[in-house]
Each structure stands twice: as C-alpha cells, then as structure tokens.
Coordinates of C-alpha atoms and ligand atoms in Angstrom, one line a residue:
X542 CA 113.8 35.0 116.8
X543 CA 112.0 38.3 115.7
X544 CA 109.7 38.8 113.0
X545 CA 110.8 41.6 110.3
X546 CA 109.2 44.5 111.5
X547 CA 107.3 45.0 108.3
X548 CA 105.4 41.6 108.9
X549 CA 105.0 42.2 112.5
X550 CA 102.7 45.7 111.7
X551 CA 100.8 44.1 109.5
X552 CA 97.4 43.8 111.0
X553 CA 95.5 40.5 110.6
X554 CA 92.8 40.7 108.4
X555 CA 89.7 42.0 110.3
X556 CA 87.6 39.2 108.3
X557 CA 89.1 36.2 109.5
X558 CA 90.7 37.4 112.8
X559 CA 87.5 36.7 115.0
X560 CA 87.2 33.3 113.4
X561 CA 88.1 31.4 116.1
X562 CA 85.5 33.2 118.2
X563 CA 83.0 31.9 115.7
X564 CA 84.7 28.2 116.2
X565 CA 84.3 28.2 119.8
X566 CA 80.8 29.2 119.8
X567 CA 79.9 26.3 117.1
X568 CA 82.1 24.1 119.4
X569 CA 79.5 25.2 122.4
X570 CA 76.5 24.2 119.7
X571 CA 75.6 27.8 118.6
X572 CA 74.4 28.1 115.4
X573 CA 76.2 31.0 113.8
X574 CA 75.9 33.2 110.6
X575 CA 79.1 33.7 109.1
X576 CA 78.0 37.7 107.8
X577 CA 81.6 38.3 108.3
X578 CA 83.3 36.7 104.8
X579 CA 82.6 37.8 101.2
X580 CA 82.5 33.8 100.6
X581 CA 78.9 33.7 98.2
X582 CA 76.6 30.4 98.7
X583 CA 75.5 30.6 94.9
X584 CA 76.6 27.6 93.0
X585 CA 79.8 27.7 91.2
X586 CA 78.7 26.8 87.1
X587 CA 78.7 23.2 86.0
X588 CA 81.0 23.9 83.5
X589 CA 83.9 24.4 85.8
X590 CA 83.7 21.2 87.1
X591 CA 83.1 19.2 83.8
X592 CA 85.9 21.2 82.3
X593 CA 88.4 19.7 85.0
X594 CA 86.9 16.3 85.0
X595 CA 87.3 16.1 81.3
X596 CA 91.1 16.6 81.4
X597 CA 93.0 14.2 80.4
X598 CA 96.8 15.1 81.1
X599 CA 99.3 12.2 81.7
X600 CA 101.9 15.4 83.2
X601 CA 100.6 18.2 85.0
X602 CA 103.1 20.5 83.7
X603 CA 103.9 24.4 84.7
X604 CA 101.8 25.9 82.7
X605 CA 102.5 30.0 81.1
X606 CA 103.6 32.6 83.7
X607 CA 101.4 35.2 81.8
X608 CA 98.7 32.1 81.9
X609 CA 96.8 30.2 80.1
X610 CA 96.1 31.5 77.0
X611 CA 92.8 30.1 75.9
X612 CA 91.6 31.4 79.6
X613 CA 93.3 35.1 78.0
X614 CA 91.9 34.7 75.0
X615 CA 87.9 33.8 76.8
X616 CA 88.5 36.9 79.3
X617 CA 89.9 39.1 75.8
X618 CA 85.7 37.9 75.0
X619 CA 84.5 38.8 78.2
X620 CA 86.2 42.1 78.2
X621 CA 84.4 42.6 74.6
X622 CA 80.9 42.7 76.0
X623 CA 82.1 45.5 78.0
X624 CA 83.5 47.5 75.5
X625 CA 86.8 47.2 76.5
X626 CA 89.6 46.2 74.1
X627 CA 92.8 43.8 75.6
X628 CA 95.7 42.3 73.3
X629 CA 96.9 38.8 74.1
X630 CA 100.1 40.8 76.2
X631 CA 98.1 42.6 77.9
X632 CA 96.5 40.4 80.5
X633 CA 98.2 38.6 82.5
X634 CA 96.5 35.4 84.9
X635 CA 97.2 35.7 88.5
X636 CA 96.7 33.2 91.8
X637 CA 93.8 35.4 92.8
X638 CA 92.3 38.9 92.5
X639 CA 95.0 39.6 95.7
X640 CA 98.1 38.5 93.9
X641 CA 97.1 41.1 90.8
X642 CA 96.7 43.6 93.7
X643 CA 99.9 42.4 95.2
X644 CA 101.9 42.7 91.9
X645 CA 100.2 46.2 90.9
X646 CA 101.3 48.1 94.5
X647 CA 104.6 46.3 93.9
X648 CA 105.2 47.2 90.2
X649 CA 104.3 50.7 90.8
X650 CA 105.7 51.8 94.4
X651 CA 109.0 52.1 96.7
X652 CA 109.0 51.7 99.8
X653 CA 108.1 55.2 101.4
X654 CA 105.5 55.8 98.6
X655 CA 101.3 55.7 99.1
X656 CA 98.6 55.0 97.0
X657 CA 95.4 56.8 97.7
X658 CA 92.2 54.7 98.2
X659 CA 88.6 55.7 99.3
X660 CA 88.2 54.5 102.6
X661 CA 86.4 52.4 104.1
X662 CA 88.3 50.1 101.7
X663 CA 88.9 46.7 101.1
X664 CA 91.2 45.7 104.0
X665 CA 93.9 44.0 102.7
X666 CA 95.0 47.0 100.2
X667 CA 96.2 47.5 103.8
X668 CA 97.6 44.2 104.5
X669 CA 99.6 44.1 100.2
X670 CA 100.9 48.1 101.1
X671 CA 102.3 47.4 104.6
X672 CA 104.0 44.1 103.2
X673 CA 106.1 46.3 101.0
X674 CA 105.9 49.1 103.0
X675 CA 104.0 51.2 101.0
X676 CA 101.6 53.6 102.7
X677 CA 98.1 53.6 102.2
X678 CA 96.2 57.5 102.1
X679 CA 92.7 57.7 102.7
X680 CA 90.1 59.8 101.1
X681 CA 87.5 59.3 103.4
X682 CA 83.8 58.9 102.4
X683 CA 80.6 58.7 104.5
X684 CA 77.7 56.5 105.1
X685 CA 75.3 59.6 104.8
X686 CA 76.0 60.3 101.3
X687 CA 76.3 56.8 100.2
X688 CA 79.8 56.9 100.6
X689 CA 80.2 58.4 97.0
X690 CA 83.4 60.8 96.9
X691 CA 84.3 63.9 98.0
X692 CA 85.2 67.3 95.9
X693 CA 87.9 67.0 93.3
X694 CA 89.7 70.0 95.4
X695 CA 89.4 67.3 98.9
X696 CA 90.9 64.4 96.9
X697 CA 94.4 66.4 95.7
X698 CA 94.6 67.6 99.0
X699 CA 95.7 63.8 99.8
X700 CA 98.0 63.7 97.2
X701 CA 101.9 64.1 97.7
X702 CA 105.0 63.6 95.7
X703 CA 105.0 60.1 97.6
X704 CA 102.0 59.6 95.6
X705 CA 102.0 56.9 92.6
X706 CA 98.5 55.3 92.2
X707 CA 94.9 55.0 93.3
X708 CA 93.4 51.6 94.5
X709 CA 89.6 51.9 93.7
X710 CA 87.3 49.2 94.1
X711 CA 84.0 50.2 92.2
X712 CA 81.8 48.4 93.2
X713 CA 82.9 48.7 96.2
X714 CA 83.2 46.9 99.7
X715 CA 82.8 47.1 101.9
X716 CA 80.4 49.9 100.6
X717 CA 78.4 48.7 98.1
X718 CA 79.1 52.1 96.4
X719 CA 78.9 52.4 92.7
X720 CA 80.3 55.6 91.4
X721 CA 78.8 57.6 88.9
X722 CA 80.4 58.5 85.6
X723 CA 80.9 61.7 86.7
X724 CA 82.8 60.2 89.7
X725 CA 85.1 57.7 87.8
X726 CA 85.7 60.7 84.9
X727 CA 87.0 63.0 87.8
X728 CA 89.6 60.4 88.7
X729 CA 90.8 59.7 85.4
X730 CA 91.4 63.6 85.4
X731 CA 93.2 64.2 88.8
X732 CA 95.3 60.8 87.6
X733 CA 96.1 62.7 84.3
X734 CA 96.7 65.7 85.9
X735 CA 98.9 64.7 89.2
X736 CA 100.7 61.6 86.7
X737 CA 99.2 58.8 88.7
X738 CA 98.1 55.2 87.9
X739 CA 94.9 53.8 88.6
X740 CA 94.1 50.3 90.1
X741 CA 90.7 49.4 89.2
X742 CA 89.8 46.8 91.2
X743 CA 86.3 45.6 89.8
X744 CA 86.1 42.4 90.6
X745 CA 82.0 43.4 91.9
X746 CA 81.5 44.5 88.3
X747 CA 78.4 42.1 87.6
X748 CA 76.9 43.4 90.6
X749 CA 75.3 46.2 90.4
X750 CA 71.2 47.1 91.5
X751 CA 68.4 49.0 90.6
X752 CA 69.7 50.2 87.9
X753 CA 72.7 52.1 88.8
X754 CA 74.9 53.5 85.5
X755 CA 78.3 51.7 86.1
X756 CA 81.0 53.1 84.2
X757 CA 84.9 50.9 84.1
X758 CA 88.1 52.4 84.4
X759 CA 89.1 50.1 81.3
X760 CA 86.2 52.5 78.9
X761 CA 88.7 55.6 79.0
X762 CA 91.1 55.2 75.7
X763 CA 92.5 58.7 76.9
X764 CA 93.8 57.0 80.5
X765 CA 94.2 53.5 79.1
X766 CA 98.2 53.5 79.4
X767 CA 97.5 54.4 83.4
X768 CA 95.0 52.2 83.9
X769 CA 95.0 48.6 85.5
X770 CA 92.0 46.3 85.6
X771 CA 92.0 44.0 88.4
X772 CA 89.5 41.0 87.9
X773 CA 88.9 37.7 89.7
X774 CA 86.2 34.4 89.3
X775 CA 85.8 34.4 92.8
X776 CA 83.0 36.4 93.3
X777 CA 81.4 37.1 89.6
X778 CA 81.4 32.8 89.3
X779 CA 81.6 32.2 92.7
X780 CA 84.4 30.6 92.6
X781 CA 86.4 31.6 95.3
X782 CA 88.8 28.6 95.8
X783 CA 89.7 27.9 92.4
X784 CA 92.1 31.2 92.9
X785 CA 92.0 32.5 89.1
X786 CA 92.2 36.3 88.8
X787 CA 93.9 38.3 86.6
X788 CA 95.0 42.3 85.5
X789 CA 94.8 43.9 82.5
X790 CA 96.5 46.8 81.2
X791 CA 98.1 48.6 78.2
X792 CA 101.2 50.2 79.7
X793 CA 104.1 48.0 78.2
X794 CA 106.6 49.0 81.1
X795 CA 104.0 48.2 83.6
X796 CA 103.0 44.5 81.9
X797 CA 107.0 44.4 81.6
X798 CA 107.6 44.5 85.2
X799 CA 104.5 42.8 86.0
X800 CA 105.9 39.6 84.1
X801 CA 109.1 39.6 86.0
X802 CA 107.2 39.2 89.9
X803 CA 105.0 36.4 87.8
X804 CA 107.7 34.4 86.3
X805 CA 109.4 34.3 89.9
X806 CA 106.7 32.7 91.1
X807 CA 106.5 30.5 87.6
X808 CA 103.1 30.0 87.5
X809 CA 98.9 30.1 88.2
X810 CA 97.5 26.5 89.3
X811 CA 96.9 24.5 85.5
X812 CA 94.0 22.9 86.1
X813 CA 92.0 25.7 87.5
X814 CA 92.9 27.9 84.7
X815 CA 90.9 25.2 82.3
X816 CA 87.9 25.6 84.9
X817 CA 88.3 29.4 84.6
X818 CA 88.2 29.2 80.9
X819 CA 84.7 27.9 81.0
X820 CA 83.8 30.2 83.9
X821 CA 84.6 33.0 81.3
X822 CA 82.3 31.5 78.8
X823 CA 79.0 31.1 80.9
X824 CA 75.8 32.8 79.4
X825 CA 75.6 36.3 80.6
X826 CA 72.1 35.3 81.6
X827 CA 73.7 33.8 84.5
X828 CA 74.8 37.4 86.0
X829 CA 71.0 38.1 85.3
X830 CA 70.1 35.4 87.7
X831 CA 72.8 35.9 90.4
X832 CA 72.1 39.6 90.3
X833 CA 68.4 39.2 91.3
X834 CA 69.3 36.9 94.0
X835 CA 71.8 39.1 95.7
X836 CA 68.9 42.0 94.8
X837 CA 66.9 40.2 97.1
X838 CA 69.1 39.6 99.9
X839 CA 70.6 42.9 99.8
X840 CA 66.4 44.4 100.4
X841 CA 66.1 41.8 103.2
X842 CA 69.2 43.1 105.1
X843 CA 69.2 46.8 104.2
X844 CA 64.8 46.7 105.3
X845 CA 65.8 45.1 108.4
X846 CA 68.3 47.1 109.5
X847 CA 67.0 50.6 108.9
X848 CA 64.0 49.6 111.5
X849 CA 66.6 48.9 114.3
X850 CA 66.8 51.7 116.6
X851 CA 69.7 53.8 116.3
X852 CA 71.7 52.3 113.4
X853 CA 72.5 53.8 110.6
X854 CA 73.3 52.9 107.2
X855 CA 73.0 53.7 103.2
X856 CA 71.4 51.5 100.9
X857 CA 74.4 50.0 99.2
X858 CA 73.7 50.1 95.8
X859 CA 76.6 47.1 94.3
X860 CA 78.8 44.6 95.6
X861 CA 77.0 42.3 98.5
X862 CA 78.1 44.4 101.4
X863 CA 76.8 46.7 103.5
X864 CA 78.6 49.1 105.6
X865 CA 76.6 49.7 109.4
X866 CA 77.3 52.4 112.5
X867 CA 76.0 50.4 115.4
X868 CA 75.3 51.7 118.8
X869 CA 77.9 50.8 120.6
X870 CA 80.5 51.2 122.3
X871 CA 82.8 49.8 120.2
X872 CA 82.0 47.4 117.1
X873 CA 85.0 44.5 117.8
X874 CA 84.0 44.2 121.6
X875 CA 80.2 44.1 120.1
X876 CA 80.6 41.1 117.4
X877 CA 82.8 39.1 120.3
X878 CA 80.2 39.5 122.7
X879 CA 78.1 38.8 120.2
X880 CA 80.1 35.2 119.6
X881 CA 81.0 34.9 123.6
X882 CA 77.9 35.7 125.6
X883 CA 74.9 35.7 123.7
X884 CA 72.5 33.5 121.6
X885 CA 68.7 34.2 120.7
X886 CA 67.4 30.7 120.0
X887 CA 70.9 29.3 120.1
X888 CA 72.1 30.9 117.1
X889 CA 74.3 34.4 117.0
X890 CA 75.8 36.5 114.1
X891 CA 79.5 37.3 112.6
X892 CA 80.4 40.4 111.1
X893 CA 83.4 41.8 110.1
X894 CA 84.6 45.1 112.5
X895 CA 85.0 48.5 110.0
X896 CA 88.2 49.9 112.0
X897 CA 90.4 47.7 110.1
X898 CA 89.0 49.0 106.9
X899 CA 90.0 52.5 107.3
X900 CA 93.3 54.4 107.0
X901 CA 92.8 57.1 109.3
X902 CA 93.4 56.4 112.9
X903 CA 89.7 56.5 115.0
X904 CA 87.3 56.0 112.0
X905 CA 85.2 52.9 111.7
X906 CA 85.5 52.3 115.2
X907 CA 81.8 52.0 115.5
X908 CA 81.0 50.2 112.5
X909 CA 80.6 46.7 111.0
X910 CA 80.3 44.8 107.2
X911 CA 77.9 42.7 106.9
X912 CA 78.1 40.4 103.9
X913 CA 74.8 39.1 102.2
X914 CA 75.9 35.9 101.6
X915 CA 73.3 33.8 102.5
X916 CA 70.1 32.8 101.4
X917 CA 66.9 35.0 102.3
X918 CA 65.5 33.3 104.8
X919 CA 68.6 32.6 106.8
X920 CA 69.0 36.3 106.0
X921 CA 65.9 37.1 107.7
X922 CA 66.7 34.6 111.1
X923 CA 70.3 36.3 111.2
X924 CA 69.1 39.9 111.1
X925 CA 66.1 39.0 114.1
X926 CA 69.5 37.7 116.3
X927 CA 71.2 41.1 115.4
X928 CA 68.2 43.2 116.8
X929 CA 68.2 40.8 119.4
X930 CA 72.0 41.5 120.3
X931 CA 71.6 44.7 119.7
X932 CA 69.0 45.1 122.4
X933 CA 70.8 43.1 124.9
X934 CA 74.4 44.3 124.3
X935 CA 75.9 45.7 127.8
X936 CA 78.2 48.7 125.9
X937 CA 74.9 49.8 123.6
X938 CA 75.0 53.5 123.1
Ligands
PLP2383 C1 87.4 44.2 96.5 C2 88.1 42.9 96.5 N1 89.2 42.8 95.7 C3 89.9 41.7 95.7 C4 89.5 40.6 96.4 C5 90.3 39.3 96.3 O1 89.7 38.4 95.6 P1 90.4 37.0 95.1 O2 89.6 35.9 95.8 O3 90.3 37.0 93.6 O4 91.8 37.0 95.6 C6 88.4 40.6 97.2 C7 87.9 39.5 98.0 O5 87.1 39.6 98.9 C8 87.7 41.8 97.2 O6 86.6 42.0 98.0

C-alpha cells in the first residue's frame, strides 16, 4: 500500500539517517565519534533521579494535559530569573521541545502556508512543516558573517500572504549564532508590522560564550501576545530522554488551540514531569559549570579546525554546534566515506551533512555540523581523524 504523499516527502532526519553507517563501522571494530547528534555527555543532576526514586504512587495515573503544575509553577521560577513573566495558563508541558514545535506550526498554519526561518536551521522545522504541509521559507545567512541576519528590507522580501510565523532558534544550531539585541528587536518589528507570530525556540538559552549579550523573544511586553517560547530539559539539564519540554505564551486563542492538539494526545509522561520539576530547581551555578565546559570544547574544535587547510568556519558563539564548508565534493558522500573506507588508528568521525538543514535547493551541499558533545580530549583525537580524512578523502576539493 502507498504511503500518504505528505509522509513520503518528508526527508529523514539528516542526524540520524547515516546511523547505520556508524553501526556498521563499530560492527567492523572502528572506534567512532558520534559528532553527528546534539546528545550532551554532561551528567544529568542528581536530583532528577532522586525525585523519581522517591515516588511513591500505588496508580500511575494520566496526569494534566496542560502538565504538571508544580513543574509549571518551577519553570513560572525559572522564567523569573529571566525577567520574563508567565501565568499558570500560560505554559503548557509538552513530550519534548519537538512536540511544542509540532503544536505551534500546527496551531498557527494551513496547509499551503510557510513560516520563515533563518537557514541553516534546525532540520526538523522541516520534518514538523512538511508533516502538515506547511512550507518552510528560508532567510539565508552565511558562515562569513557569523551567520547573523540579513537587512530588515532582505527579510520582507521572503514574506507573502502565505506567511503566518517565524521559527527562530537563538541560540542557534546548527550555527551557534546568538543574535544581537538589535537583531531580535528587528524581528519583533517586521512581526508587528507584517502581523506575524514568532516561535522562539530557545532551548540553547543557557549557552551562550564569551560574553555575548543574549536578548529573549519572551523580554518584549509590546510583542508578548505574538510570541511563543519554546523550552526543553534536554539540553539545558541534559536530559534528553526524559522528553519534558514545554511553550509558553500569552495569546489566549493560541494557548486555546494549543490545549485542544494536547488534550488529544491526553498527556506528558508523569513521572518524568516530577524529575523535570527538580531539573527546574537546580542552582543556576550549575549553568555556570556546564557553560565553561562546553567553552572549552567549543575552543578545542573551533582551534583545530581553522588550521585545516581549506575549511572554513565562524566561531560559533552559543549552542554546542558548529557549522563547517569542507573541501569536498560533496559533504554526505564525505562523512560515508568517512564511516565506509577510512580509519586513522582505527577510529573515524560522524557528522551531521548541512544540505538537509537548508530550505533552498543547492545550499549546504558542502557543509557539515559538528556537535561538541564530547569531552576535550576525545575532542582533540576526533578532530586529528578529521584532518586525517580530510587529507585522504578521494572527492577533496
Ligand atoms: C533547536 C532545537 N529545538 C528543539 C529541539 C528538540 O528538543 P527536544 O529534545 O526537547 O524535543 C532540538 C534538539 O536537538 C533542537 O536542537
């Protein structure tokens, strides 16, 4: 039987796709580097776990479809320390960052509409759009200017009556961009201006370096009613598997329609949601710790890349991402190769391949993500494998 057509132009997800690659080459005894996932190594907080193991539930009952609402009421907190102001109704709990993305496109678009997103973008505001066929409109940004935005005048040329929202992702991946003030103050104009809504999707927000000025979508009062925050545990707590994210916004139609997807899908997993709450109430000197970590890894990477010859990239500046233009032929064909044919020492590299991270056809074609995931000195070993490949790859440029 035949697939709808909508699911069968979905493309997979460019992170996962060359997986089993990666599982044949470990089945040949290659040691590889999995630079390819967003998945951090950083421990997950204690009090997760404790939280969980001190239930004691005889039912484990549905809980909420808006969610938990002491986890509502600890994010409420969390949302405090970033001046940012949320009633009880006006966060909702979701089975991930992706299902609050999901929920968002779905709340806000028809089929035959498009949201705008900078691209390179997170690739599955693809996979959500396509799913409900929704189009996805690129504003495409560079690797030579640190892939900050374009002119206010380039962005409405993108923008069409089909238009209803922008997905942004500050900071961003695969970028590691963090936009200026300036940056996230022209959005909130062209959004006021051109009637649109914007999806703030910081779930990067605790990771930003060297002291870059981050500014939320969710610190404009004047925007607030067009304005969605998407959050997640995943990355800020490393918690990736518990699947606790959530949205937040002031626009009553918006939460109303939001809370009719959620109650068809009654609920977020209970027992996570109590890990979540404590998640939410770790000492911000925890971020302070992670952060220099992820610092450190992101110097290791970004030093060792800009003294291979003939790649290019920006020091990413947030997120644990960064966004490369390899020599080559063509980035896929390289990371398989890299996974098929070749080993330095026995051990080879995954990335993730750029194209699928674009909207407009022929970009990215040449470029890789490579997530800083690991510790520094497996860091360091990965990156001397990359030079490696990179030396010995057949299609180099
Ligand atoms: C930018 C961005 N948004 C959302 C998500 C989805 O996160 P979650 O694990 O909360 O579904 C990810 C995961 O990699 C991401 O990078």
């Amino acid at each position: 039987m035949e697939m709808s057509r909508r699911a069968s132009g979905m493309q997979a997800s460019p992170i996962r796709r060359l997986v089993p690659y990666a599982n044949e080459a470990r089945k040949a005894g290659k040691k590889v580097y999995p630079l390819n996932i967003g998945q951090p190594d950083i421990k997950t907080p204690k009090g997760f776990f404790e939280a969980i193991r001190n239930v004691d539930l005889e039912v484990l009952a549905y809980a909420d479809s808006a969610g938990d609402p002491k986890l509502i009421e600890a994010i409420q907190d969390y949302y405090k320390t970033y001046d940012m102001d949320f009633a009880t109704d006006e966060i909702i709990i979701t089975n991930g960052g992706s299902e609050a993305l999901l929920f968002s496109i779905i709340a806000l678009c028809d089929p035959g509409d498009n949201i705008i997103v900078a691209e390179p973008f997170y690739t599955n505001y693809n996979g959500f759009s396509a799913a409900v066929n929704v189009e996805v409109k690129g504003i495409t940004t560079k690797a030579e200017n640190g892939f900050h935005l374009p002119a206010k005048e380039e962005i409405e040329k993108v923008i069409d009556d089909k238009t209803r929202a922008f997905i942004l992702n500050n900071p961003g991946n695969p970028t590691g961009v963090v936009y200026t003030p300036e940056e996230v103050q022209m959005i909130v104009d062209i959004a006021k201006e051109k009637d649109l809504f914007i999806v703030a999707d910081e779930v990067y927000r605790e990771f930003v370096y060297d002291d870059s000025e981050y500014k939320s979508f969710g610190n404009y009062p004047d925007a607030a009613d067009r304005v969605v925050i998407v959050d997640s545990v995943s990355k800020r707590y490393s918690a990736c598997g518990a699947r606790i994210g959530s949205l937040a916004c002031k626009n009553k139609d918006f939460m109303a329609s939001i809370m009719k997807l959620c109650q068809g899908r009654l609920c977020v997993p209970t027992m996570e949601m109590i890990g979540a709450t404590e998640l939410y109430r770790t000492p911000t000197s925890y971020f302070k710790e992670v952060n220099d970590e992820y610092r450190k890894r992101r110097d290791t990477v970004y030093n060792a890349l800009k003294k291979m010859d003939g790649v290019v990239c920006e020091e990413p500046k947030g997120a644990f991402y960064v966004a490369v233009k390899f020599p080559v032929d063509d980035a896929e064909k390289f990371i398989i190769w890299m996974l098929t044919e070749f080993d330095y020492n026995g051990e080879t590299v995954m990335m993730a391949p750029l194209e699928g991270f674009y909207a407009t056809e022929g970009l990215g074609k040449d470029e890789a993500r490579i997530a800083y995931i690991l510790e520094v000195p497996e860091l360091e070993k990965a990156m001397k494998v990359l030079e490696e490949g990179l030396k010995a790859y057949p299609g180099r440029k």
